[in-house]
Amino acid sequence: MNSKDAIYSFCQTLYNCIYLPIHYYKNKQLQLVLPNTGFPFDLAVPHLSELVSRKQAISYLATKELHYIGLVQNEKTEQMVLIGPVISILPSPETIRNIMKEYSIPLEHREQLTELYQFMPVYSFHQFCHFLALFYQELLNDVIDIDTYLNVYVDTKSTSVASLHSLKSYDSKEMEHFHNTYHYEQLYLDYIRCGNVEGLKKFFSNAFSIQAGQLSDNTIRQAKNILITAVTLVTRYAIEGGLDIESAYQLSDIYIQESEKLQNAEAIYQLQYNMMLDFTRRVAQAQIPRDTTSDIYKCIQYIKQHTNQAISTSDVAAYVGKSRSYLSHCFKKELGFEMNGFIMRCKLEEAKSLLTYTDKSISEISSYLCFSSQAYFQNVFKKKFGVTPNMYRKHPDVR
């Protein structure tokens, strides 16, 4: 698999798919460069020594201009693949000037550099990570969970922000640009409104091609502006989901203030992800009565996280560690409705979201949510909402 011809073929095939610069090294000697533009400058090679020194199978860095450069290396075979730069937003004229200064590119090559960016596709950071995973599989003949390996989207549970929010409460009793990724935006906002933490995590674990519109010529300012826009939207949907208005706006202010303290785009994007999780958790908590016991809380969370599985009250009871009859009785007593009914309600709410924000067929949705048949799914949906799934999708006014 790792013969010279096989590696060359793999690099060429992948380049033809993603059109990103690739450098292949063997025994520390450059063997292949794609594309071979002949330009007298290189934006990735200057970072090679730093990445090699980390002595990791996969490593990456982000430049000040938010260019991602990645390296995959197999120390045993002395093979390395350098990929990048990968851009998540198209550079402005000011950014190009800064890049020329940073890499000591003579002024006469400005047109060539601009041309390079014009033909360079825009990818999200998460897509970039998955490109690295492909090279890892090729060079090391192994499969890797790239999210876990690189600690992508670390959930810090926003400890410092939570502390600030508590203090403020005591003192005072957001394959192309973002603006045309409307349906993806609405999907993750719906997870927030419903308090669906696991759904939100799964959404961001998929490599959707979502890039941000140009909000600023400065990369750091751009990241902060994106966060501010996201906070505004998230706050609105969290309030719709049941989070009290005062808490929502306090959190909004705190996250914006925290973002202004940061001077690293990656840290800002990480804060944005944690912000979304924080709001979603708070919505989930707000939707559950305060006097709910821990067993019933576990039931609710388990059911919401397993809408795409054929779960029963027995499955829930096994997860909680109580008898089915006892747990069903407590569930009805505390919440006022049957557990079976709640399982069905959660599945149907998930169906509404999929009908609204995805183009999955009714058959696919029925199968995904583990209904016994499409006909049964359509019947229970109409009984619950008064319209068939098809009518619900075609007529927004019935929602």
XYZ file of C-alpha atoms in Angstrom:
399
model
C 0.000 0.000 0.000
C 2.786 2.415 0.922
C 4.875 1.912 -2.213
C 6.066 5.003 -4.037
C 3.549 4.627 -6.871
C 0.675 4.025 -4.448
C 1.478 7.119 -2.382
C 1.880 9.270 -5.492
C -1.416 7.990 -6.840
C -3.191 8.602 -3.543
C -1.865 12.167 -3.278
C -2.834 12.935 -6.870
C -6.311 11.457 -6.469
C -6.975 13.346 -3.260
C -5.632 16.563 -4.746
C -8.025 16.156 -7.689
C -10.847 15.968 -5.140
C -9.930 18.757 -2.728
C -7.515 20.998 -4.690
C -5.324 21.758 -1.688
C -1.513 22.035 -1.738
C 0.199 18.740 -0.839
C 3.895 18.056 -0.150
C 5.085 14.451 0.152
C 8.435 13.667 1.831
C 10.424 10.441 2.098
C 13.599 10.213 4.199
C 13.334 13.972 4.780
C 13.557 14.618 1.025
C 10.755 16.321 -0.895
C 9.370 13.840 -3.433
C 6.142 15.399 -4.698
C 4.472 18.825 -4.750
C 0.869 19.369 -5.793
C 0.053 21.595 -7.540
C 3.369 22.285 -9.219
C 2.708 25.965 -9.882
C 6.300 27.087 -10.158
C 5.557 30.023 -7.871
C 8.736 31.304 -6.136
C 7.086 31.151 -2.708
C 5.512 28.526 -0.465
C 3.119 29.176 2.408
C 3.338 25.733 4.043
C 7.014 24.693 4.001
C 8.131 27.505 6.372
C 6.077 25.754 9.083
C 7.406 22.235 8.423
C 10.200 22.208 11.001
C 7.871 23.338 13.776
C 5.366 20.580 12.997
C 8.062 17.901 12.645
C 9.552 18.873 16.003
C 6.312 17.961 17.745
C 7.013 14.285 16.905
C 3.317 13.478 16.568
C 1.671 11.314 13.930
C -0.775 14.142 13.244
C -0.173 17.787 14.061
C -1.400 21.123 12.795
C -1.108 24.829 13.412
C -3.088 27.931 12.582
C -1.311 31.056 11.371
C -2.252 34.588 12.325
C -4.272 34.774 9.099
C -6.119 31.581 10.130
C -4.389 29.414 7.559
C -4.349 25.791 8.668
C -1.188 23.780 7.997
C -1.186 20.063 8.818
C 1.410 17.309 8.938
C 1.003 13.535 8.993
C 4.181 11.548 9.581
C 5.151 7.905 9.917
C 8.450 7.818 11.786
C 9.043 4.126 11.029
C 8.855 4.537 7.245
C 10.154 8.138 7.357
C 7.238 9.387 5.288
C 5.541 12.744 5.754
C 2.688 14.589 4.088
C 2.355 18.339 4.538
C -1.040 19.749 3.625
C -1.985 23.386 3.340
C -2.514 26.162 3.564
C -6.208 25.531 4.097
C -8.360 28.645 4.318
C -11.752 29.019 5.975
C -12.392 32.502 4.572
C -11.113 34.199 1.436
C -8.349 36.667 2.336
C -9.012 40.365 1.876
C -6.521 42.663 0.097
C -5.270 43.779 3.519
C -4.737 40.169 4.587
C -2.811 39.446 1.388
C -0.542 42.403 2.124
C 0.062 41.036 5.615
C 0.838 37.581 4.220
C 3.382 39.022 1.786
C 5.066 40.817 4.646
C 4.978 37.764 6.936
C 6.506 35.422 4.321
C 8.820 38.034 2.766
C 7.168 37.710 -0.637
C 8.389 40.411 -3.059
C 5.803 42.902 -4.298
C 6.123 41.702 -7.905
C 4.576 38.363 -6.872
C 1.419 39.909 -5.456
C -0.597 38.997 -8.564
C 0.551 35.362 -8.370
C -0.366 35.156 -4.682
C -3.789 36.645 -5.361
C -4.275 34.125 -8.183
C -3.334 31.282 -5.844
C -6.077 32.259 -3.408
C -8.637 32.727 -6.166
C -8.292 29.058 -7.132
C -7.982 27.745 -3.573
C -11.233 26.232 -2.222
C -12.589 27.270 1.161
C -12.924 24.556 3.808
C -13.986 24.456 7.427
C -11.497 23.545 10.148
C -13.346 20.302 10.725
C -13.025 19.298 7.072
C -9.312 20.063 7.271
C -9.033 17.654 10.219
C -10.696 14.901 8.217
C -8.251 15.426 5.333
C -5.475 14.775 7.849
C -7.281 11.613 8.951
C -7.284 10.355 5.343
C -3.517 10.775 5.070
C -3.083 9.113 8.461
C -5.002 6.092 7.193
C -2.835 5.971 4.050
C 0.566 6.439 5.708
C -0.010 4.374 8.849
C -2.569 1.908 7.507
C -4.845 2.658 10.445
C -8.148 4.400 11.108
C -8.355 7.197 13.661
C -11.095 9.173 15.399
C -9.740 12.563 14.411
C -12.009 14.496 16.775
C -10.695 12.591 19.768
C -7.077 12.595 18.594
C -6.881 16.342 18.006
C -9.310 17.165 20.810
C -11.554 18.961 18.328
C -14.472 20.797 19.883
C -13.405 20.277 23.460
C -16.342 20.635 25.794
C -15.013 22.616 28.735
C -18.504 23.149 30.131
C -17.660 26.862 30.267
C -16.537 26.847 33.886
C -15.234 30.419 33.966
C -18.271 31.811 32.143
C -20.618 29.912 34.437
C -18.843 31.469 37.422
C -19.136 34.944 35.928
C -22.814 34.377 35.236
C -23.465 33.309 38.820
C -21.667 36.408 40.091
C -23.583 38.728 37.782
C -26.899 37.136 38.762
C -26.036 37.789 42.399
C -25.092 41.416 41.726
C -28.087 42.321 39.554
C -31.026 39.903 40.381
C -24.495 32.286 15.517
C -19.640 25.629 0.352
C -20.221 28.776 0.559
C -20.638 31.745 2.856
C -22.579 31.635 6.106
C -25.461 33.779 4.871
C -26.561 31.054 2.461
C -26.306 28.124 4.870
C -29.742 28.981 6.229
C -31.019 25.423 6.673
C -27.913 24.250 8.538
C -28.139 27.309 10.758
C -31.789 26.650 11.514
C -31.042 23.016 12.310
C -28.449 23.716 15.005
C -30.554 26.563 16.403
C -33.461 24.153 16.695
C -31.269 21.820 18.758
C -30.586 24.757 21.077
C -34.247 25.709 21.327
C -35.139 22.113 22.202
C -32.280 21.753 24.693
C -30.876 18.837 22.671
C -27.233 18.763 23.780
C -26.346 15.443 22.140
C -28.011 16.474 18.881
C -25.942 19.655 18.825
C -22.727 17.730 19.456
C -23.522 15.283 16.652
C -24.323 18.179 14.311
C -20.915 19.750 14.827
C -19.133 16.394 14.629
C -20.241 16.148 10.988
C -17.992 17.901 8.472
C -20.589 20.234 7.022
C -19.135 22.788 4.644
C -20.160 25.880 6.564
C -17.978 28.921 6.197
C -18.476 32.422 7.482
C -19.335 35.471 5.428
C -16.773 38.250 5.317
C -17.550 40.469 8.312
C -14.121 42.065 8.701
C -10.776 42.333 6.923
C -9.039 41.352 10.162
C -9.045 37.611 10.950
C -9.370 38.025 14.724
C -12.075 40.657 14.325
C -13.817 38.367 11.853
C -13.913 35.525 14.396
C -15.243 37.847 17.098
C -17.937 39.235 14.796
C -19.054 35.708 13.934
C -19.301 34.878 17.640
C -21.326 38.024 18.348
C -23.733 37.123 15.535
C -24.008 33.557 16.837
C -24.611 34.703 20.421
C -27.450 36.950 19.255
C -29.188 34.092 17.442
C -28.525 31.533 20.178
C -29.884 33.872 22.853
C -33.134 34.343 20.945
C -33.659 30.610 20.424
C -32.708 29.765 24.001
C -35.382 32.163 25.248
C -37.898 30.507 22.917
C -36.826 27.182 24.432
C -37.657 28.313 27.947
C -34.507 29.955 29.312
C -35.491 32.999 31.328
C -34.831 36.289 29.547
C -32.607 37.844 32.210
C -30.273 34.845 32.392
C -30.114 34.591 28.597
C -29.078 38.204 28.092
C -26.605 38.105 30.967
C -24.939 35.075 29.394
C -24.954 36.810 26.024
C -23.146 39.844 27.429
C -20.589 37.707 29.251
C -19.687 35.613 26.199
C -19.230 38.720 24.081
C -17.034 40.277 26.767
C -14.989 37.071 27.055
C -14.465 36.943 23.287
C -13.075 40.481 23.259
C -10.316 39.374 25.643
C -9.093 36.680 23.231
C -6.448 37.303 20.583
C -6.443 33.875 18.932
C -9.054 32.874 16.348
C -9.040 29.209 17.386
C -9.740 30.158 20.993
C -12.628 32.343 19.844
C -14.164 29.525 17.802
C -13.741 27.185 20.772
C -15.506 29.718 22.996
C -18.322 29.915 20.444
C -18.793 26.143 20.507
C -18.802 26.077 24.308
C -21.259 28.977 24.330
C -23.705 26.993 22.218
C -23.405 23.950 24.469
C -23.808 26.086 27.582
C -27.027 27.702 26.329
C -28.371 24.318 25.193
C -27.733 22.716 28.586
C -29.461 25.589 30.346
C -32.474 25.269 28.043
C -32.625 21.528 28.785
C -32.540 22.215 32.506
C -35.184 24.933 32.207
C -37.563 22.523 30.466
C -37.500 20.078 33.366
C -39.475 20.846 36.557
C -37.211 21.856 39.434
C -38.517 19.143 41.728
C -37.789 16.339 39.235
C -35.889 13.495 40.888
C -32.550 12.329 39.533
C -34.042 9.064 38.225
C -36.670 10.851 36.152
C -34.103 13.374 34.944
C -31.974 10.444 33.716
C -35.035 9.020 31.954
C -35.677 12.275 30.120
C -32.075 12.681 29.020
C -31.797 9.055 27.880
C -34.983 9.267 25.827
C -33.985 12.553 24.169
C -30.566 11.165 23.271
C -31.923 7.947 21.725
C -34.750 9.105 19.455
C -33.072 7.293 16.565
C -33.246 3.954 18.359
C -36.140 1.574 18.996
C -36.178 2.145 22.743
C -38.897 1.024 25.139
C -39.701 1.711 28.775
C -37.738 -1.453 29.612
C -34.627 -0.006 27.947
C -34.994 3.209 29.927
C -35.485 1.281 33.169
C -32.393 -0.832 32.466
C -30.353 2.331 31.886
C -31.534 3.938 35.137
C -31.249 0.695 37.086
C -34.829 0.511 38.338
C -37.737 -1.809 37.609
C -39.920 -0.865 34.634
C -43.154 -0.751 36.623
C -41.660 1.360 39.418
C -40.032 3.818 37.026
C -43.160 4.135 34.866
C -45.226 4.891 37.960
C -42.769 7.550 39.181
C -42.533 9.098 35.708
C -46.306 9.495 35.451
C -46.578 10.768 39.001
C -43.892 13.454 38.605
C -44.572 14.643 35.055
C -48.250 13.881 34.562
C -47.906 11.770 31.401
C -46.834 8.259 30.447
C -43.228 7.423 29.570
C -44.308 5.693 26.345
C -46.074 8.861 25.295
C -42.973 10.913 26.021
C -40.821 8.586 23.909
C -43.225 9.029 20.999
C -43.398 12.790 21.526
C -39.602 13.116 21.358
C -39.460 11.075 18.154
C -42.161 13.202 16.537
C -40.473 16.450 17.564
C -37.267 15.146 15.982
C -39.290 14.293 12.865
C -40.570 17.879 12.679
C -37.024 19.179 12.807
C -35.852 16.793 10.078
C -38.819 17.682 7.868
C -38.140 21.373 8.299
C -34.375 21.605 8.051
C -33.264 18.649 5.909
C -34.212 17.162 2.554
C -34.413 13.609 3.908
C -37.363 11.705 2.465
C -40.287 10.715 4.674
C -39.199 7.099 4.300
C -35.664 7.961 5.463
C -36.986 9.897 8.457
C -39.329 7.064 9.408
C -36.476 4.560 9.222
C -34.030 6.830 11.067
C -36.441 7.268 13.972
C -37.131 3.513 14.052
C -40.861 3.565 13.341
C -42.183 0.109 12.457
C -43.349 1.345 9.043
C -43.709 4.548 7.058
C -47.488 4.220 7.197
C -47.414 4.008 10.989
C -45.128 7.047 11.168
C -47.494 9.054 8.966
C -50.516 8.035 11.024
C -49.060 8.949 14.425
C -47.628 12.195 13.028
C -51.029 13.253 11.692
C -52.730 12.238 14.915
C -50.292 14.393 16.917
C -50.066 17.479 14.693
C -53.211 17.352 12.559
C -51.359 17.143 9.233
C -49.362 14.499 7.397
C -45.548 14.772 7.313
C -45.727 15.719 3.637
C -48.213 18.531 4.290
C -46.121 19.746 7.211
C -43.034 20.018 4.976
C -44.862 21.754 2.102
C -46.852 24.264 4.131
C -44.791 26.254 6.671
C -47.924 28.051 7.844
C -49.213 24.874 9.528
C -46.198 24.794 11.844
